[in-house]
PDB file of C-alpha atoms in Angstrom:
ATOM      1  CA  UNK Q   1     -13.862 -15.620  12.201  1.00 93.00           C
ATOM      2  CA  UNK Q   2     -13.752 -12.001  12.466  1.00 93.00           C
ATOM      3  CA  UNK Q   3     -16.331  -9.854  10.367  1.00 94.00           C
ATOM      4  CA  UNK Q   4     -15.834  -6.326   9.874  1.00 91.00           C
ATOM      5  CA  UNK Q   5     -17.656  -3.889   8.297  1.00 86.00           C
ATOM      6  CA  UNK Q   6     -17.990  -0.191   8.193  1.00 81.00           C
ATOM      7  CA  UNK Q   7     -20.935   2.313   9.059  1.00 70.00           C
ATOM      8  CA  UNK Q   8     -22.010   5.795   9.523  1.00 60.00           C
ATOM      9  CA  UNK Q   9     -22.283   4.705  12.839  1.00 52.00           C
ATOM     10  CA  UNK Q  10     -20.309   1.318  13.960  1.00 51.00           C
ATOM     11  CA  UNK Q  11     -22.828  -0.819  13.890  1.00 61.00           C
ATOM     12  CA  UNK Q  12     -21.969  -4.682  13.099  1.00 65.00           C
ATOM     13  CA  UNK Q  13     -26.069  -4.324  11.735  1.00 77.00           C
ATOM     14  CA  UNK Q  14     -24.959  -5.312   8.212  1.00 82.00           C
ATOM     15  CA  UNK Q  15     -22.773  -8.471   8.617  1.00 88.00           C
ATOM     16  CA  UNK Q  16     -25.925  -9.894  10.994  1.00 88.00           C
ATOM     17  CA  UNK Q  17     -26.870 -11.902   7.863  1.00 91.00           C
ATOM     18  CA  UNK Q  18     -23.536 -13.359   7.357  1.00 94.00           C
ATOM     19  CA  UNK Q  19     -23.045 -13.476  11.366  1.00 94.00           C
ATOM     20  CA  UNK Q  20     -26.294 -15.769  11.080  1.00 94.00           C
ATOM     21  CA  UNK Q  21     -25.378 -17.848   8.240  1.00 95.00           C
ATOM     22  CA  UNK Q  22     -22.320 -19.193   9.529  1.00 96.00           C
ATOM     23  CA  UNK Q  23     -23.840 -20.291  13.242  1.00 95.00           C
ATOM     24  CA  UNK Q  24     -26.026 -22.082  10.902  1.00 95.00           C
ATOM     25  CA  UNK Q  25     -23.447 -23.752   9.379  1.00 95.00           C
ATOM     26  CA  UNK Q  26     -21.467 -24.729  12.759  1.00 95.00           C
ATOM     27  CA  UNK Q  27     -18.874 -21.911  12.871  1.00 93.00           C
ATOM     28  CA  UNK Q  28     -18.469 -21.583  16.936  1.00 89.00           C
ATOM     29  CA  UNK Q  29     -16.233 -18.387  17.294  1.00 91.00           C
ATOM     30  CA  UNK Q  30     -17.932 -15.588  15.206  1.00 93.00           C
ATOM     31  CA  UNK Q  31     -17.146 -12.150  16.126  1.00 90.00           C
ATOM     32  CA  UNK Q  32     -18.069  -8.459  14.928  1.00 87.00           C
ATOM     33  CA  UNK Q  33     -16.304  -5.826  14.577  1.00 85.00           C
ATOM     34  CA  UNK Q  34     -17.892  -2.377  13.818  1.00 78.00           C
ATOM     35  CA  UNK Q  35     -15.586   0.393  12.091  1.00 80.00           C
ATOM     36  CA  UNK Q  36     -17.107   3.534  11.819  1.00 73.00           C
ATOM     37  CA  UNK Q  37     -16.710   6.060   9.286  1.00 66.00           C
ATOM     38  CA  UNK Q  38     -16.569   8.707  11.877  1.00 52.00           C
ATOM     39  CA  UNK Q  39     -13.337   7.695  12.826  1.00 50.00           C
ATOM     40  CA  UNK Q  40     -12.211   8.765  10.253  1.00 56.00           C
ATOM     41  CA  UNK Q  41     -10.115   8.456   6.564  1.00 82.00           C
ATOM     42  CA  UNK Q  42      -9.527   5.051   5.452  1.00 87.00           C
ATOM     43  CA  UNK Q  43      -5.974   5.186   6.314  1.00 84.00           C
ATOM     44  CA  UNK Q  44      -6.964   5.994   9.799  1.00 85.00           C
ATOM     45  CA  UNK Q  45      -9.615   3.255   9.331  1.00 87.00           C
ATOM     46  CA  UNK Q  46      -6.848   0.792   8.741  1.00 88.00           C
ATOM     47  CA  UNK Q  47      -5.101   1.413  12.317  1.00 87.00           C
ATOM     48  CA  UNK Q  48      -8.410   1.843  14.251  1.00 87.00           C
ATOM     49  CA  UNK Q  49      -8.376  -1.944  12.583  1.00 88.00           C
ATOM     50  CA  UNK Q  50      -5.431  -3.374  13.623  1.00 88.00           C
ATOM     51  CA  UNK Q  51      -5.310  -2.345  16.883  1.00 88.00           C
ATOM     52  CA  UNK Q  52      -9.055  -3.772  17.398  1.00 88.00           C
ATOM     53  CA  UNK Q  53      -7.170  -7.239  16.080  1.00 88.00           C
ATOM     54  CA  UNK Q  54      -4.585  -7.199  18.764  1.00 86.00           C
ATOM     55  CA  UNK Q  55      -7.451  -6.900  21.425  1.00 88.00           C
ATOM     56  CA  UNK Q  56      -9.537  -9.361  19.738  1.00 87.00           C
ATOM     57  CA  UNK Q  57      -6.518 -11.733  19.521  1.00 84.00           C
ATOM     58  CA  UNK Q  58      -5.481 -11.079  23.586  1.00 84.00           C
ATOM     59  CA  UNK Q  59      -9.032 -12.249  24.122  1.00 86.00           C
ATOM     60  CA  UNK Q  60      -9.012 -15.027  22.382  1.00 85.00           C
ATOM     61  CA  UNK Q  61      -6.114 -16.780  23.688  1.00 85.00           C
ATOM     62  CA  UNK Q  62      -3.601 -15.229  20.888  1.00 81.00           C
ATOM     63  CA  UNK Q  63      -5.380 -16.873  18.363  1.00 84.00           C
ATOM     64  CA  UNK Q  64      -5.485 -15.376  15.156  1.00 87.00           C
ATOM     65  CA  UNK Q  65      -8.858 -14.955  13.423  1.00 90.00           C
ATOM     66  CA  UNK Q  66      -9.572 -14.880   9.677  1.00 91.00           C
ATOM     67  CA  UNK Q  67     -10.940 -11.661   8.280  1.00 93.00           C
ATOM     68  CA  UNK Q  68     -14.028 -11.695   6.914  1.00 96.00           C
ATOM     69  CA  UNK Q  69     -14.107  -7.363   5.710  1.00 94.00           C
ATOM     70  CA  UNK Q  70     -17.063  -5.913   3.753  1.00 94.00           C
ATOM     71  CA  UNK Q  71     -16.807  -2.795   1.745  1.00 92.00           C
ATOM     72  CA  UNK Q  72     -14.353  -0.315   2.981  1.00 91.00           C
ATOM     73  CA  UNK Q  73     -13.422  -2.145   5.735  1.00 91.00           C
ATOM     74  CA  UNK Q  74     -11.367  -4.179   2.868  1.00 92.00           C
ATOM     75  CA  UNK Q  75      -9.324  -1.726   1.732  1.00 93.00           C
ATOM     76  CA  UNK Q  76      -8.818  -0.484   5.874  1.00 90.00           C
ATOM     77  CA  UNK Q  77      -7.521  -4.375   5.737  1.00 89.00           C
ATOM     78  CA  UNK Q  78      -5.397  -4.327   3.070  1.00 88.00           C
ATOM     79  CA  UNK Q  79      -3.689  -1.152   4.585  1.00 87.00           C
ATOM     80  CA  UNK Q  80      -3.292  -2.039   8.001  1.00 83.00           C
ATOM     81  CA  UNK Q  81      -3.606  -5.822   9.154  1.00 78.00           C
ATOM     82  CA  UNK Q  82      -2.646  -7.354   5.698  1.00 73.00           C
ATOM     83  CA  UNK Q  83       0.303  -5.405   5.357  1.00 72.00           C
ATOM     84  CA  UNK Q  84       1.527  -7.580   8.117  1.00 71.00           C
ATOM     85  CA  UNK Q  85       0.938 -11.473   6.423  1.00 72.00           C
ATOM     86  CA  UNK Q  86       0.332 -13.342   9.337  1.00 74.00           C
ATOM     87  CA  UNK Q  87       0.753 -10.718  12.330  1.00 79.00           C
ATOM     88  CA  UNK Q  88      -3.096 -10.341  13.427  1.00 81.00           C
ATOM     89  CA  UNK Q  89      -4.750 -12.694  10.746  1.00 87.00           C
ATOM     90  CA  UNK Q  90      -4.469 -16.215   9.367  1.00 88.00           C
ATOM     91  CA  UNK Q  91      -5.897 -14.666   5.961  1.00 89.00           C
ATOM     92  CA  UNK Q  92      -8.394 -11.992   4.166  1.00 92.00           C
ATOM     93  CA  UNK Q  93     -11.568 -12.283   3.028  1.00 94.00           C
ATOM     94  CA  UNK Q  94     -13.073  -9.496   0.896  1.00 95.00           C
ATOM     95  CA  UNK Q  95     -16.764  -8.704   0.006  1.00 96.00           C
ATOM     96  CA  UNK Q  96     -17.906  -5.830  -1.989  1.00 96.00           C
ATOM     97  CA  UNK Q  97     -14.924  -4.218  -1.484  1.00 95.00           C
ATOM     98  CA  UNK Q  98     -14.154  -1.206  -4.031  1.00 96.00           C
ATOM     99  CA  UNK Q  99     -10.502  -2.459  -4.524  1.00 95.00           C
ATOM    100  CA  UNK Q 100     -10.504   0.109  -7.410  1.00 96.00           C
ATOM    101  CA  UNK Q 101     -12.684   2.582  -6.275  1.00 96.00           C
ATOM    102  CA  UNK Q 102     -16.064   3.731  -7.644  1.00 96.00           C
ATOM    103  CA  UNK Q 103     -17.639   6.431  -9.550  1.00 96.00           C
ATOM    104  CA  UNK Q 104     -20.047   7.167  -6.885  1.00 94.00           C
ATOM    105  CA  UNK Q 105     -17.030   8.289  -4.571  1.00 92.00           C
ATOM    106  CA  UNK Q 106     -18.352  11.459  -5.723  1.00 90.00           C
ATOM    107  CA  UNK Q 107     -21.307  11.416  -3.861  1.00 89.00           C
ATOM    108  CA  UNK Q 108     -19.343  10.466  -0.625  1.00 83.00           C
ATOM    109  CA  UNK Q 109     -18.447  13.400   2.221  1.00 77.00           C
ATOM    110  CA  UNK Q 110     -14.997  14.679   2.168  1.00 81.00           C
ATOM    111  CA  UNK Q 111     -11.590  12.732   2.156  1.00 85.00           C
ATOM    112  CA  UNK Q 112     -13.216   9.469   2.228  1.00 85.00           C
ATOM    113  CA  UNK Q 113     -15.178  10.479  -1.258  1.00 87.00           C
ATOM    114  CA  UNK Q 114     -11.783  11.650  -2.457  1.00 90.00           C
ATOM    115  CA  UNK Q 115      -9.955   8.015  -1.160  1.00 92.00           C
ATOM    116  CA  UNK Q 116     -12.692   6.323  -3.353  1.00 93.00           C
ATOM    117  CA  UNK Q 117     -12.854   7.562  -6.573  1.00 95.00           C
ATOM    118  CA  UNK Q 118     -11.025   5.124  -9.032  1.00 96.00           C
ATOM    119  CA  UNK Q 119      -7.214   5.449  -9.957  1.00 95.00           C
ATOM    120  CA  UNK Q 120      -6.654   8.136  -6.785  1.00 95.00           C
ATOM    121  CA  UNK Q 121      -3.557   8.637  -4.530  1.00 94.00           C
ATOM    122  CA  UNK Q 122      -4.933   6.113  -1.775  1.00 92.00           C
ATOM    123  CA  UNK Q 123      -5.804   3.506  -3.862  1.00 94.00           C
ATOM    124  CA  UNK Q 124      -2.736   3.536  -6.020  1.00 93.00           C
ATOM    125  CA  UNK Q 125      -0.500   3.424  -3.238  1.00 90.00           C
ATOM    126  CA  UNK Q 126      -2.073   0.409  -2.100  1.00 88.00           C
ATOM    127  CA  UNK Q 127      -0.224  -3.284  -3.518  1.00 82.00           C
ATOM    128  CA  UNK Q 128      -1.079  -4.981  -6.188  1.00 80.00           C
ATOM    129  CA  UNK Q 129      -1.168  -8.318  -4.442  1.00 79.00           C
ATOM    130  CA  UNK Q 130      -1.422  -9.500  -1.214  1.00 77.00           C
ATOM    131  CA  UNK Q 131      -0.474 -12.805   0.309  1.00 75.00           C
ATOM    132  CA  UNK Q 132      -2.963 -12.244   3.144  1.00 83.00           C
ATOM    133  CA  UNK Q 133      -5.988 -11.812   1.028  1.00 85.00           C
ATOM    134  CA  UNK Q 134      -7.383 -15.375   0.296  1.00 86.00           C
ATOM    135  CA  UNK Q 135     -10.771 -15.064  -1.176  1.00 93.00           C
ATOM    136  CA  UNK Q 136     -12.546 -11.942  -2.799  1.00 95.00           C
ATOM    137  CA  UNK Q 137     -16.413 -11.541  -3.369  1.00 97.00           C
ATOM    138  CA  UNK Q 138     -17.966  -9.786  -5.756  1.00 96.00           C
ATOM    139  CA  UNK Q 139     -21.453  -9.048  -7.600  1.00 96.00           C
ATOM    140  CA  UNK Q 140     -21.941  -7.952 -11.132  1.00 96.00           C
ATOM    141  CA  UNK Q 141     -25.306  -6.640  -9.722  1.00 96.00           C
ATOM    142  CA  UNK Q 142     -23.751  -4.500  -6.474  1.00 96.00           C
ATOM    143  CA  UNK Q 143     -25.136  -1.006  -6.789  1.00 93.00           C
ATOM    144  CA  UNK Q 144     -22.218   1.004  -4.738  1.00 94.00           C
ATOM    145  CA  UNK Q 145     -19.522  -0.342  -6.561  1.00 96.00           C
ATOM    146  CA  UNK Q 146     -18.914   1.024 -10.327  1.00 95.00           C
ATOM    147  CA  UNK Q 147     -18.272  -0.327 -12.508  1.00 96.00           C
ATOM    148  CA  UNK Q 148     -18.802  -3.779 -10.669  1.00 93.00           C
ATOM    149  CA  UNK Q 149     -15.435  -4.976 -11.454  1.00 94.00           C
ATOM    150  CA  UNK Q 150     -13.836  -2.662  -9.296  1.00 95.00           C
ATOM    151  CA  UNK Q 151     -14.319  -5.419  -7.267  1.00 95.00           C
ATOM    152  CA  UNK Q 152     -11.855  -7.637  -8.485  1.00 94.00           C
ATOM    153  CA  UNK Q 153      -8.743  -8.070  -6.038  1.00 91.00           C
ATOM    154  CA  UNK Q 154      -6.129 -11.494  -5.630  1.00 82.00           C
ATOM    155  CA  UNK Q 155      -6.018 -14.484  -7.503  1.00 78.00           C
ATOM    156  CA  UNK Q 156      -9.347 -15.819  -6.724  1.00 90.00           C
ATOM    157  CA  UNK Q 157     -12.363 -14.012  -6.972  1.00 94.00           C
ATOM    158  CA  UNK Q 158     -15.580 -15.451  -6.968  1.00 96.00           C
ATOM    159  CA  UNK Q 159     -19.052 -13.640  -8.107  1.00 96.00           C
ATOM    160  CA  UNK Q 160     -22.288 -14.037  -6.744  1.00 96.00           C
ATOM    161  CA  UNK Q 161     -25.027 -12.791  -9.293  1.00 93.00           C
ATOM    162  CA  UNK Q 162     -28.118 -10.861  -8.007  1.00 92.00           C
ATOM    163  CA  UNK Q 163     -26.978  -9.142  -5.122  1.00 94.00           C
ATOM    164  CA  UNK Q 164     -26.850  -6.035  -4.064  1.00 94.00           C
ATOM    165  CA  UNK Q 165     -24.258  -4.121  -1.826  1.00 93.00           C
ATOM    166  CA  UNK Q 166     -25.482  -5.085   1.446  1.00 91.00           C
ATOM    167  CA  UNK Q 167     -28.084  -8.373  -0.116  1.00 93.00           C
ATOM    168  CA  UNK Q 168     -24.854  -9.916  -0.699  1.00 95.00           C
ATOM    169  CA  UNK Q 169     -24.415 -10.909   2.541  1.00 94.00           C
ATOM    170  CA  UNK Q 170     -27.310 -12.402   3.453  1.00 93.00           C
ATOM    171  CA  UNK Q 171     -26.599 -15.055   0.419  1.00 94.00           C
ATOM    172  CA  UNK Q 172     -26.797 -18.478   1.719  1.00 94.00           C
ATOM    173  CA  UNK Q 173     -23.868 -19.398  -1.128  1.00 96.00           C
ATOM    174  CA  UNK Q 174     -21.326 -16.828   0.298  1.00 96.00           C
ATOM    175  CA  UNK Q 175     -21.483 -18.373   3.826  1.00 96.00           C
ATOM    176  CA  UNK Q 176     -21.044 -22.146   2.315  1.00 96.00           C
ATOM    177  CA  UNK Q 177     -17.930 -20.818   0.690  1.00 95.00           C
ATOM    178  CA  UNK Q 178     -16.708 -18.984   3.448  1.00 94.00           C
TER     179      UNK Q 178
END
């Protein structure tokens, strides 16, 4: 299992809950994988992403992790190694991830802010669907995504009430499902 989340400064500090959760639960091979915003756009995000897969992957033994992406690091996902269905993943797990944007994009610096806001260029480009994306995540309660159900992405999403943004994964119920 692969998490992946994004920060102002790479940090894997938020998924440490999640990381946590899962040792708990007997997952052996957890990994984390920082993206941070200072690399850049989400686009760019996306290949910064997919190249960090094929290293991951040569480490492993070729083996191909699933992706366990929170926030941004979703949509960097469904541009880059989901694209690909099978290529770097065995399948995509969202969480909190602004599929459709949010109205606090606004508040966000530069072309990131601009990616974010609901119905713009980025996010319209991306598919409707995609094969690799298994599982979505989502709180009616998250405070960074607006209107929550911006969160909705794939055939099966499932909703954990009373979490926040980053609460969400240190929810006992989202690593049992995972």
């Amino acid at each position: 299992i692969c998490l992946v989340s994004t920060s102002f400064w790479g940090w894997g500090a938020a998924m440490f809950g999640l990381h946590k959760n899962l040792k708990a639960r007997g997952a052996r091979n957890v990994y984390l994988l920082p993206l941070a915003f200072s690399r850049g756009a989400i686009d760019r995000m996306a290949g910064v992403l997919t190249q960090e897969l094929e290293k991951l992957s040569g480490q492993i033994g070729g083996h191909k992790p699933y992706l366990v992406a929170h926030g941004i690091a979703g949509i960097a996902a469904r541009m880059g190694p989901s694209k690909n269905e099978g290529t770097f993943t065995q399948g995509t797990i969202t969480i909190a991830t602004p599929h459709h944007g949010t109205k606090l994009a606004v508040f966000m610096p530069g072309q990131l802010g601009f990616q974010l806001k609901p119905g713009s260029p980025l996010l319209k480009a991306l598919p409707p669907q995609t094969a690799d994306c298994i599982l979505t995540f989502q709180s009616p309660t998250d405070n960074q995504i607006i209107p929550s159900q911006s969160a909705f992405f794939g055939q099966s999403v499932r909703s954990l009430p009373a979490c926040g943004h980053l609460s969400i994964l240190w929810n006992a119920s989202l690593a049992d499902q995972i």
